[in-house]
Amino acid sequence: MSVAFNGIENLVVTFQAGTVAVGSPAAMSANNTVRNGISGTAPVGIVRNKRNDHAAVQVKGYAETKYSGSTAPSLGWNSLVADGTGGLRVAATGETGRACLVVSLNTTNKTMGLFL
């Protein structure tokens, strides 16, 4: 039997967007507007599409993304923040992250599967 999480309670929302990269975490920048997540900011979600000045951002459900940092997130609940380079990292002391459930890690490729 194989395991599949894709599609479980996925919720994608359209925001106005500044500079965002598809596949990267997005953070709020102004009313109704997102930008690329700068290091240490809590992610709103993962950018799934960008068209003109709007972005489709997945704010709930299963996602796969890259991570950075000297320590990989652990399986289970983690407080995650944007790393400023298109991925996520574990929140440092004093940073307010987003609680995400990490269900798979690929330490070779530095990617993870998580529930937002």
C-alpha positions as a printed Julia matrix, in Angstrom:
116×3 Matrix{Float64}:
  0.0    0.0     0.0
  1.38   3.44   -0.87
  0.98   6.68    1.03
 -0.46   9.81   -0.6
 -1.21  13.18    0.96
 -1.76  15.36   -2.13
 -5.14  17.06   -2.27
 -6.05  16.67    1.41
 -7.85  19.89    2.38
 -5.75  21.98    0.0
 -6.78  25.63    0.02
 -5.33  28.05   -2.54
 -6.06  31.78   -2.23
 -5.42  34.58   -4.72
 -3.5   37.59   -3.38
 -2.12  40.71   -4.97
  1.59  40.1    -5.31
  4.85  41.94   -5.4
  7.93  39.88   -6.2
  7.14  36.2    -5.62
  8.64  33.0    -6.98
  6.52  29.94   -7.72
  7.32  27.17   -5.22
  8.64  29.57   -2.59
  7.08  30.65    0.71
  5.09  33.88    0.64
  4.72  36.43    3.44
  2.3   39.31    3.88
  3.64  42.7     2.76
  0.55  44.96    2.73
 -3.22  44.65    2.77
 -4.2   41.69    0.57
 -0.63  41.54   -0.79
  2.17  38.97   -0.5
  5.88  38.99   -1.36
  8.7   36.48   -1.17
  9.24  35.47    2.44
 12.27  37.27    3.86
 14.38  35.42    6.39
 12.65  34.99    9.72
  9.1   35.8     8.59
  6.23  33.38    9.15
  4.99  32.03    5.82
  1.43  32.62    4.68
  1.83  29.63    2.41
  3.55  28.39   -0.74
  3.23  30.25   -4.07
  1.65  27.92   -6.63
  1.2   30.31   -9.56
  1.93  33.92  -10.49
  0.16  35.91  -13.17
  0.69  39.63  -13.67
  0.3   41.24  -10.23
 -1.51  38.31   -8.57
 -0.34  35.08   -6.97
 -2.14  31.85   -6.11
 -0.88  30.86   -2.65
 -1.54  27.49   -1.02
 -2.38  28.33    2.6
 -3.59  24.92    3.76
 -3.01  21.27    2.93
 -0.04  19.13    1.97
  2.97  20.76    0.27
  6.54  19.86   -0.56
  9.27  22.48   -0.32
 12.96  22.86    0.34
 14.45  23.65    3.71
 17.72  25.15    4.88
 19.71  25.47    8.05
 22.33  23.4     9.78
 19.63  21.32   11.48
 16.85  19.7     9.48
 13.3   20.11   10.75
 12.2   17.09   12.74
  9.34  14.82   11.79
  6.26  16.07   13.58
  5.3   19.61   14.55
  7.8   22.38   13.82
  7.69  26.17   13.99
  8.9   27.25   10.53
  9.91  30.58    9.01
 11.03  31.64    5.55
 14.77  31.34    4.99
 15.01  34.22    2.51
 16.24  31.96   -0.31
 12.99  30.3    -1.37
 12.68  27.69    1.36
 11.81  27.27    5.01
 13.86  26.73    8.15
 13.17  26.04   11.81
 12.38  29.27   13.68
 15.2   30.54   15.89
 14.7   31.77   19.44
 12.72  35.0    19.33
 11.21  34.35   15.87
  7.5   33.68   15.47
  7.06  30.85   13.02
  4.13  28.94   11.62
  3.3   25.57   13.12
  3.55  22.92   10.38
  3.37  19.14   10.56
  6.42  17.68    8.78
  5.65  14.16    7.56
  8.66  13.42    5.33
 12.26  14.56    4.98
 14.76  14.07    2.19
 18.05  15.11    3.78
 19.98  14.51    0.54
 17.91  17.02   -1.45
 17.01  19.12    1.62
 13.28  18.89    0.91
 10.32  18.13    3.14
  6.68  17.21    2.88
  4.48  19.07    5.33
  0.96  20.09    6.18
  0.4   23.82    6.3
